């Protein structure tokens, strides 16, 4: 049985899972309730709940002191102990560097002090990742995968006390962890998960299967593995999470994968053959694995925008220094408008990404709000905008931007790795939920209120009586909700006046725009649901634009709140207001364009072209080239069984 036909122990061919079944698995795994308020959720419903984020929350003095002390230590380590050029050249993080990170406690940044960790807040954990990621994105990926999605985070939220006592001290100081969900033929569709964990009478589970793109998997000591437990007497079954010792008999790391960027990342293919795992290592109940994974990612996703912020700061520094030095036609290139607009974009967007990250992180620390949408928006927006900033930096640098740092140094120039940063950042649009998947995930959460009251009404499988009940429920909800979308504070000229202090740019006008646009966004969503009903989920282009508008509105809100915080706490408050004003004006142009494209687009035509492409209608267009690709299947075989390859697992000692 191959990866393209993964028949499970229950006899079901996972490759034949229907779209409906796949959606049911995903829906069952998501958090169903909203027990806490959510700024972003309210935004998608047409309500600017500024009271949820303003005044900007701040860390406790003790947390800030502990965080700043570690940042100072980490900054020194990054400058003196990390050789970024060597990591890029050798495609490997030196063992002594990893051991040095262990010594300063970097493996335990998010782990409680009672388990030997540093106990940093989410805010300072992300500041640390931004710092170390600027020195080496590969190291940032190692530390992030270890703590954000590896063993520490799921155990913190779902582990037993015994599991925490057993594994967290190891993760804090010595052991590297990895997270294993993806398979050769299973990406964002976990309903087709083929790796199995069969319960035995002695209380153990036997794991069989193959996992792909196991970040840290090559050097890991501990693994979080998602596997399917077959349903049987006494066993609920379903996708289940386990902590697995990486050195267990039957585990083989069959390949260390190589990518266009993140050259030092320890990412591999891991095979499990008859691997015995004690029941005590199961995280949560059977069937809760996917929910654990998704809940872990709610805050774990913030590690990616953290490194995007670090990249943005570096891009700004290089753009400033180079554009002031390089002269063309009698003046520095920075003062040519074509280049200057790029520098302005990099500066304003870096400010915005840091505002979004810090606000989301502080809300995560305070735990007053549900931040599942905010964290997802931060990941989506950070990964997309940082790629644009890096691309603009390469353009500003011209030929030198395309040239490698090693080549620049060889001919006597400063070794600026602009092209490397562009390559390294590209994966963030795919890691931990691709942009396309993030659009769908956020859209599902954004329309949750609508589906709660009108879901049965648009469900073709529901009976007429169910639809009648849903119609009555929806009528009551929309009778109260829709009138509130007609007018609001955004139409009153003096609203949010505290964001227009004397001598500063006027940010109140941008918040009024956010408020008006939030109501327009909610009206657009409602109209689309009325128009397409059950087909709404197929309108991925429309949903993506809805989410992108929400991301821009969230970012605008965050920069305004951050600018006001800095005005009252820092000497550069006026400058912060200038950057916030610049970002909001740039963002408003993007939002207006996205609103236009909600209804004026080529989505229908694109679907017709796609059918033609897949059906072979345009194969004549492919003539006149050769394909340099090698032979082999599109998806590698992942037949369960013993490994036939050398084990390349190399734990750091």
XYZ file of C-alpha atoms in Angstrom:
653
model
C 0.000 0.000 0.000
C 1.604 3.247 -1.127
C 1.433 6.844 0.058
C -1.063 7.492 -2.697
C -3.305 4.699 -1.415
C -2.896 4.697 2.373
C -5.238 2.001 3.583
C -5.528 2.125 7.368
C -5.990 -0.693 9.855
C -9.709 -0.007 9.738
C -9.697 -0.940 6.054
C -10.480 2.590 4.900
C -8.531 4.035 2.001
C -7.433 7.460 3.279
C -6.817 8.709 -0.261
C -10.553 8.317 -0.951
C -11.760 10.583 1.852
C -14.483 12.816 0.439
C -14.447 16.600 0.647
C -17.328 16.431 3.107
C -15.501 13.956 5.364
C -12.343 16.049 5.254
C -14.281 19.154 6.273
C -15.959 17.270 9.098
C -12.576 16.216 10.511
C -11.265 19.778 10.331
C -14.460 21.209 11.821
C -14.418 18.744 14.718
C -10.856 19.785 15.557
C -11.407 23.540 15.724
C -12.389 25.269 18.938
C -16.158 25.604 18.821
C -16.765 28.188 21.529
C -15.799 31.810 22.023
C -15.532 32.144 25.792
C -13.444 35.315 25.620
C -13.726 38.453 23.497
C -11.772 38.745 20.256
C -10.836 42.084 18.717
C -10.360 40.592 15.251
C -13.572 38.576 15.367
C -15.490 41.734 16.263
C -13.765 43.539 13.407
C -15.055 40.996 10.889
C -18.540 41.458 12.374
C -18.375 45.188 11.706
C -17.465 46.361 15.207
C -14.283 48.275 16.071
C -13.833 47.265 19.717
C -10.962 49.639 20.419
C -11.495 49.101 24.144
C -10.063 45.588 23.763
C -6.646 46.889 22.643
C -6.427 50.485 23.883
C -4.707 51.542 26.054
C -2.044 49.202 24.706
C -1.425 46.391 27.228
C 2.055 46.207 28.762
C 4.067 43.421 30.398
C 4.527 43.394 34.157
C 7.736 45.064 35.393
C 9.142 41.754 36.630
C 8.467 40.055 33.282
C 10.026 42.957 31.407
C 13.160 42.930 33.571
C 13.638 39.180 33.159
C 13.054 39.475 29.411
C 15.458 42.397 28.928
C 18.188 40.591 30.863
C 17.937 37.566 28.597
C 17.779 39.724 25.452
C 21.088 41.322 26.458
C 22.676 37.899 26.955
C 21.242 36.616 23.675
C 22.383 39.723 21.795
C 25.954 39.129 22.926
C 25.696 35.455 21.928
C 24.371 36.349 18.470
C 27.196 38.801 17.845
C 30.037 36.635 19.145
C 28.983 32.986 18.797
C 26.842 32.759 15.642
C 28.619 32.611 12.288
C 25.763 33.112 9.845
C 28.003 32.874 6.790
C 29.353 29.507 7.973
C 25.848 28.142 8.518
C 24.875 29.209 5.001
C 28.100 27.832 3.506
C 28.043 24.466 5.320
C 24.214 24.095 5.410
C 24.488 23.151 9.059
C 24.332 24.813 12.458
C 27.585 23.869 14.243
C 27.116 21.613 17.262
C 29.022 24.086 19.444
C 26.518 26.811 18.529
C 23.566 24.647 19.523
C 25.303 23.659 22.750
C 25.954 27.325 23.452
C 22.259 28.062 23.022
C 21.514 25.278 25.486
C 23.935 26.780 28.019
C 22.276 30.216 28.004
C 18.834 28.619 28.345
C 17.525 29.410 24.843
C 15.833 25.997 24.596
C 13.678 26.867 27.591
C 12.633 30.432 26.859
C 8.911 29.590 27.136
C 9.222 26.862 29.765
C 8.291 27.704 33.358
C 11.153 28.323 35.769
C 9.991 25.467 38.006
C 10.977 23.082 35.206
C 14.335 24.768 34.630
C 13.216 27.162 31.906
C 13.491 30.933 31.674
C 9.751 31.569 31.943
C 9.732 34.382 29.376
C 6.448 35.932 28.329
C 5.211 35.566 24.757
C 6.301 39.159 24.147
C 9.920 38.523 25.112
C 10.024 35.083 23.562
C 9.092 36.706 20.256
C 11.601 39.525 20.726
C 14.224 36.830 21.276
C 13.219 34.984 18.107
C 13.350 38.233 16.109
C 16.870 38.833 17.419
C 18.282 35.343 16.891
C 16.445 35.025 13.561
C 18.242 38.130 12.307
C 21.562 36.444 13.079
C 20.503 33.139 11.508
C 16.982 32.276 10.347
C 17.927 28.588 10.591
C 18.577 28.970 14.308
C 15.349 30.898 14.676
C 13.515 27.998 13.004
C 15.206 25.453 15.292
C 14.272 27.304 18.489
C 10.768 28.095 17.262
C 9.933 24.549 16.171
C 11.308 23.217 19.461
C 9.235 25.509 21.692
C 6.250 26.770 19.701
C 5.022 23.489 18.223
C 7.382 20.877 19.687
C 6.976 19.088 23.021
C 6.899 22.102 25.433
C 3.801 23.907 24.117
C 1.337 20.972 23.808
C 2.458 19.640 27.194
C 2.011 23.074 28.744
C -1.590 23.174 27.550
C -2.657 19.513 27.544
C -0.037 17.403 29.315
C -0.423 15.625 32.629
C 1.644 16.713 35.602
C 3.692 13.536 35.267
C 4.438 14.321 31.625
C 5.461 17.871 32.487
C 7.738 16.665 35.279
C 9.301 14.082 32.980
C 9.846 15.984 29.747
C 9.889 19.741 30.382
C 13.173 19.807 32.348
C 14.811 17.938 29.471
C 13.367 20.346 26.888
C 14.466 23.364 28.920
C 18.172 22.539 28.908
C 19.274 19.527 26.887
C 16.761 17.906 24.544
C 15.598 19.253 21.186
C 12.008 18.492 20.185
C 10.187 18.264 16.867
C 6.571 18.160 15.670
C 5.491 15.444 13.197
C 2.141 15.824 11.439
C 2.726 16.120 7.686
C 3.083 12.987 5.550
C 4.220 12.498 1.929
C 0.619 12.583 0.720
C -0.979 14.496 3.593
C -0.527 18.232 4.068
C -3.407 20.457 5.131
C -5.941 17.607 4.856
C -5.422 15.559 8.044
C -8.479 13.391 7.365
C -6.165 11.320 5.158
C -3.533 10.790 7.854
C -2.052 7.318 7.311
C 0.373 6.850 10.224
C -1.242 4.462 12.713
C -0.908 3.893 16.456
C -2.381 0.489 17.270
C -3.106 -0.135 20.976
C -1.734 -3.350 22.485
C -3.024 -5.307 25.470
C 0.015 -4.319 27.548
C -0.975 -0.624 27.388
C 1.455 0.438 24.674
C 0.769 1.769 21.198
C 2.603 0.536 18.107
C 3.366 3.269 15.567
C 3.773 2.661 11.830
C 4.078 5.257 9.090
C 6.196 7.917 7.442
C 6.370 11.628 8.293
C 7.661 14.343 5.951
C 9.220 17.781 6.567
C 9.976 17.076 10.188
C 11.594 20.359 11.269
C 14.291 19.515 13.856
C 13.585 15.848 13.115
C 17.188 15.108 12.126
C 18.631 16.266 15.463
C 15.628 15.836 17.758
C 15.677 13.906 21.026
C 11.896 14.060 21.534
C 9.061 14.035 19.024
C 5.409 15.019 19.100
C 3.807 12.565 16.672
C 0.277 12.642 15.288
C -1.038 9.174 14.449
C -4.407 7.560 13.841
C -5.642 5.140 16.510
C -8.081 2.593 14.993
C -11.472 2.530 16.677
C -12.014 -0.676 18.689
C -13.490 -1.950 21.951
C -12.323 0.370 24.699
C -10.685 2.751 22.245
C -12.408 5.808 20.844
C -9.766 6.055 18.149
C -8.987 9.016 15.910
C -5.974 11.256 15.366
C -3.970 11.197 18.593
C -0.833 12.965 19.872
C 2.132 11.158 21.440
C 5.492 12.121 22.904
C 8.023 9.738 21.382
C 11.692 9.240 22.194
C 13.544 9.924 18.922
C 16.036 7.165 19.629
C 13.367 4.481 19.992
C 13.883 1.204 18.145
C 12.142 1.273 14.783
C 12.590 5.021 14.113
C 14.723 5.918 11.107
C 15.481 9.399 9.805
C 15.727 8.476 6.146
C 16.647 11.823 4.642
C 17.768 15.308 5.563
C 15.880 17.597 3.212
C 17.507 20.507 1.384
C 15.649 23.710 0.509
C 16.094 26.955 -1.420
C 16.491 28.789 1.881
C 17.084 28.073 5.564
C 20.171 26.104 4.580
C 20.958 25.105 8.165
C 17.510 23.760 9.004
C 17.463 20.151 10.271
C 14.394 18.962 8.413
C 13.916 15.344 7.434
C 11.835 12.297 6.571
C 11.122 10.005 9.529
C 9.888 6.415 9.309
C 8.196 4.533 12.147
C 8.197 0.747 12.025
C 6.647 -1.107 14.926
C 7.675 1.651 17.347
C 6.339 0.958 20.820
C 5.136 3.980 22.798
C 3.745 3.707 26.347
C 0.226 4.962 26.954
C 1.688 7.355 29.523
C 3.204 9.265 26.584
C -0.150 9.954 24.968
C -1.039 13.660 25.138
C -4.710 14.047 25.981
C -7.376 11.476 25.078
C -7.552 9.463 21.901
C -8.961 11.469 19.020
C -7.832 14.828 20.443
C -4.589 15.062 18.464
C -5.726 17.428 15.754
C -7.443 19.715 18.259
C -4.213 19.765 20.289
C -2.208 20.610 17.177
C -4.518 23.444 16.137
C -4.784 24.870 19.649
C -0.998 24.761 19.994
C -0.689 26.716 16.769
C -3.028 29.450 18.008
C -0.120 31.075 19.826
C 2.665 29.021 18.231
C 2.066 30.809 14.939
C 3.321 34.050 16.500
C 6.903 32.780 16.223
C 6.855 33.216 12.436
C 5.846 36.899 12.371
C 8.447 37.419 15.100
C 11.185 36.412 12.684
C 9.500 38.434 9.947
C 9.790 41.498 12.185
C 13.493 40.793 12.664
C 13.931 40.506 8.902
C 12.062 43.772 8.343
C 14.291 45.625 10.796
C 17.383 44.275 9.037
C 16.003 45.194 5.598
C 15.371 48.729 6.844
C 18.923 49.044 8.211
C 20.516 47.871 4.953
C 18.186 49.997 2.802
C 19.054 53.084 4.865
C 22.810 52.553 4.841
C 23.076 51.542 1.183
C 20.694 54.165 -0.190
C 22.524 56.953 1.603
C 25.903 55.724 0.303
C 25.032 54.855 -3.296
C 24.809 57.865 -5.618
C 23.238 58.062 -9.073
C 22.765 61.170 -11.198
C 24.274 63.464 -8.614
C 22.455 62.413 -5.439
C 21.953 59.418 -3.126
C 19.504 56.895 -4.597
C 17.308 57.292 -1.518
C 16.249 60.702 -2.808
C 15.105 59.369 -6.151
C 11.367 58.865 -5.761
C 11.363 55.391 -7.313
C 13.734 54.161 -4.596
C 12.419 56.411 -1.829
C 8.921 54.941 -2.067
C 10.390 51.481 -1.469
C 12.276 52.688 1.605
C 9.115 54.311 2.954
C 7.221 51.037 2.418
C 9.888 49.034 4.263
C 9.991 51.466 7.214
C 6.218 51.801 7.592
C 5.579 48.085 7.176
C 8.264 47.094 9.666
C 6.611 49.395 12.185
C 3.256 47.773 11.431
C 4.521 44.189 11.730
C 6.081 44.937 15.101
C 2.859 46.629 16.237
C 0.774 43.595 15.224
C 3.223 41.157 16.810
C 3.631 42.981 20.127
C -0.097 43.592 20.495
C -0.993 39.966 19.715
C 1.761 38.671 21.992
C 0.754 40.850 24.907
C -2.872 39.798 24.509
C -1.681 36.179 24.550
C 0.204 36.830 27.797
C -2.761 38.498 29.482
C -5.111 35.724 28.369
C -8.098 38.079 28.545
C -8.883 37.733 24.860
C -9.258 34.850 22.448
C -6.452 35.531 19.962
C -6.855 32.648 17.533
C -7.761 35.058 14.703
C -5.204 37.696 15.731
C -2.361 35.142 15.758
C -3.438 33.745 12.394
C -3.653 37.252 10.915
C -0.201 38.082 12.309
C 1.243 34.976 10.664
C -0.520 35.636 7.355
C 0.296 39.341 7.204
C 3.854 39.011 8.495
C 4.826 36.269 6.067
C 3.385 38.071 3.050
C 4.635 41.575 3.829
C 8.143 40.532 4.886
C 8.619 38.789 1.535
C 7.623 42.001 -0.210
C 10.069 44.003 1.911
C 12.944 41.621 1.188
C 12.126 41.710 -2.516
C 12.155 45.511 -2.455
C 15.530 45.464 -0.701
C 16.972 43.236 -3.428
C 15.616 45.705 -6.006
C 17.111 48.669 -4.146
C 20.479 46.918 -4.071
C 20.250 46.138 -7.790
C 22.789 43.608 -9.082
C 24.360 43.489 -5.631
C 21.023 42.379 -4.237
C 21.049 39.349 -6.532
C 24.705 38.557 -5.780
C 25.521 36.298 -2.845
C 27.246 37.659 0.243
C 30.164 35.276 -0.359
C 30.652 36.594 -3.886
C 30.439 40.205 -2.710
C 33.117 39.557 -0.088
C 35.341 37.759 -2.605
C 35.588 40.913 -4.707
C 36.092 43.226 -1.771
C 32.612 44.525 -0.967
C 30.464 44.276 2.134
C 28.961 40.797 2.447
C 25.277 41.751 2.539
C 23.089 38.604 2.301
C 20.031 40.276 0.738
C 19.299 37.412 -1.660
C 19.637 34.923 1.194
C 17.068 36.767 3.306
C 14.638 36.697 0.385
C 15.165 32.936 0.023
C 14.924 32.329 3.763
C 11.679 34.295 4.163
C 9.897 32.587 1.291
C 9.062 29.475 3.319
C 7.076 31.504 5.846
C 4.252 31.770 3.302
C 4.037 27.957 3.495
C 5.201 26.999 7.031
C 2.527 26.288 9.664
C -0.338 26.897 7.261
C 0.155 28.252 3.743
C -1.296 31.638 2.847
C -4.129 29.891 1.020
C -4.933 27.665 4.009
C -4.680 30.634 6.389
C -7.221 32.482 4.247
C -9.672 29.612 4.626
C -8.960 29.077 8.329
C -9.428 32.748 9.189
C -12.474 33.043 6.945
C -14.082 30.111 8.752
C -13.567 31.816 12.109
C -14.645 35.185 10.739
C -18.019 33.845 9.563
C -18.543 31.672 12.644
C -21.288 33.932 13.994
C -23.176 33.651 10.706
C -22.846 29.874 10.561
C -23.961 29.602 14.181
C -27.300 31.222 13.390
C -27.759 30.382 9.705
C -25.662 27.266 9.148
C -28.610 24.890 8.893
C -30.362 27.329 6.588
C -27.688 27.019 3.905
C -26.838 23.354 4.511
C -28.332 21.314 1.608
C -28.405 18.174 3.784
C -30.727 19.661 6.415
C -34.464 18.967 6.479
C -37.126 21.596 5.833
C -38.029 21.668 9.540
C -34.379 22.281 10.458
C -34.186 25.048 7.881
C -37.364 26.611 9.267
C -35.926 26.673 12.779
C -32.659 28.108 11.477
C -34.572 30.743 9.517
C -36.345 31.933 12.627
C -33.091 32.044 14.590
C -31.268 33.870 11.802
C -34.084 36.356 11.420
C -33.796 37.397 15.038
C -30.004 37.754 14.843
C -29.941 39.762 11.610
C -32.836 41.988 12.668
C -30.606 43.270 15.469
C -27.241 43.091 13.699
C -27.827 44.537 10.228
C -29.123 47.986 11.329
C -25.883 48.500 13.266
C -23.896 48.237 10.033
C -25.523 51.316 8.516
C -23.919 54.023 10.651
C -21.280 54.264 13.358
C -18.561 56.344 15.057
C -16.472 56.357 11.890
C -18.861 58.906 10.389
C -18.457 61.412 13.239
C -15.558 63.845 12.636
C -14.362 64.085 16.260
C -14.378 60.385 17.129
C -11.093 58.947 18.475
C -9.828 62.490 19.109
C -7.142 61.237 21.534
C -5.289 59.952 18.465
C -4.777 63.489 17.160
C -2.579 65.198 19.765
C -1.300 68.669 18.997
C 1.742 68.735 16.726
C 1.291 65.127 15.553
C -0.204 63.591 12.404
C -3.895 62.823 12.658
C -4.386 59.101 13.313
C -8.012 59.526 14.349
C -8.987 59.788 10.690
C -7.471 56.352 10.070
C -9.367 54.776 12.959
C -12.582 56.269 11.625
C -11.708 54.682 8.288
C -11.151 51.335 10.044
C -14.543 51.597 11.742
C -16.343 52.414 8.491
C -14.463 49.713 6.604
C -15.231 47.097 9.268
C -18.940 47.728 8.786
C -18.505 47.598 5.008
C -16.589 44.334 5.368
C -19.391 42.815 7.448
C -22.028 43.972 4.950
C -20.010 42.461 2.096
C -19.703 39.154 3.925
C -23.425 39.057 4.657
C -24.292 39.860 1.057
C -21.971 37.103 -0.191
C -23.534 34.555 2.163
C -26.998 35.569 0.975
C -25.903 35.302 -2.645
C -23.906 32.062 -2.582
C -25.236 30.334 0.568
C -23.819 26.799 0.716
C -21.446 27.549 -2.174
C -19.731 30.255 -0.141
C -16.956 27.877 0.922
C -15.977 27.384 -2.741
C -15.461 31.119 -3.291
C -11.877 31.045 -2.098
C -10.837 34.134 -4.041
C -13.581 36.190 -2.413
C -12.840 34.776 1.058
C -9.142 35.483 0.639
C -9.832 39.131 -0.121
C -12.195 39.395 2.844
C -9.433 38.088 5.104
C -6.794 40.357 3.544
C -9.010 43.380 4.209
C -9.398 42.251 7.816
C -5.638 41.854 8.133
C -5.043 45.400 6.917
C -7.685 46.810 9.283
C -6.156 44.896 12.199
C -2.697 46.208 11.304
C -3.972 49.796 11.046
C -5.608 49.497 14.466
C -2.418 48.067 15.962
C -0.135 50.795 14.585
C -2.398 53.573 15.848
C -2.531 52.078 19.327
C 1.226 51.457 19.336
C 2.007 54.986 18.163
C -0.080 56.428 20.972
C 1.703 54.176 23.477
C 5.130 55.311 22.225
C 4.035 58.961 22.286
C 3.438 58.688 26.008
C 6.395 56.463 26.909
C 9.279 57.134 24.497
C 11.238 60.105 23.170
C 10.443 59.129 19.573
C 6.662 59.288 19.881
C 6.318 61.956 17.184
C 8.324 59.816 14.772
C 6.174 56.808 15.642
C 3.094 58.834 14.728
C 4.700 59.681 11.376
C 5.359 56.029 10.590
C 1.854 55.065 11.685
C 0.372 57.753 9.441
C 2.482 56.592 6.485
C 1.507 52.959 7.006
C -2.195 53.720 7.342
C -2.210 55.773 4.151
C -0.434 52.965 2.278
C -2.768 50.385 3.812
C -5.906 52.320 2.903
C -4.933 52.198 -0.770
C -4.596 48.419 -0.540
C -7.926 48.085 1.290
C -9.798 50.172 -1.271
C -8.377 48.018 -4.055
C -9.353 44.814 -2.239
C -12.918 46.071 -1.762
C -13.122 46.792 -5.493
C -11.810 43.320 -6.293
C -14.459 41.638 -4.148
C -16.917 42.099 -6.972
C -14.716 43.046 -9.942
C -12.353 40.164 -10.609
C -11.589 37.305 -12.976
C -12.490 34.441 -10.611
C -15.081 32.862 -12.934
C -12.855 33.172 -15.995
C -9.922 31.772 -14.037
C -11.959 28.675 -13.187
C -12.669 28.103 -16.895
C -8.999 28.491 -17.781
C -8.008 26.042 -15.047
C -10.411 23.437 -16.435
C -8.800 23.950 -19.822
C -5.270 23.628 -18.475
C -6.012 20.449 -16.525
C -8.028 19.034 -19.414
C -5.134 19.502 -21.849
C -6.706 22.281 -23.909
C -3.577 24.433 -23.798
C -0.808 21.852 -24.075
C 0.252 23.543 -27.338
C 1.390 26.462 -25.188
C 3.961 24.216 -23.476
C 5.749 23.400 -26.740
C 9.211 24.798 -27.446
C 10.880 23.965 -24.126
C 12.562 21.009 -22.460
C 11.854 19.857 -18.908
C 15.047 19.480 -16.834
C 13.165 17.697 -14.025
C 14.417 14.266 -13.044
C 12.505 11.008 -13.145
C 10.439 9.660 -10.273
C 6.939 9.851 -8.822
C 5.395 13.177 -7.870
C 4.849 11.839 -4.353
C 7.322 9.411 -2.803
C 6.239 5.959 -1.737
C 5.505 5.710 1.979
C 4.620 2.052 2.339
C 4.640 0.999 6.009
C 7.433 -1.397 6.892
C 11.059 -1.532 7.990
C 13.415 1.111 6.658
C 15.751 0.266 3.799
C 17.865 3.390 4.208
C 20.647 4.589 6.458
C 19.568 6.384 9.629
C 20.836 9.992 9.395
C 19.535 10.953 12.844
C 22.309 12.816 14.676
C 21.359 14.073 18.147
C 23.507 16.933 19.412
C 25.826 15.886 22.224
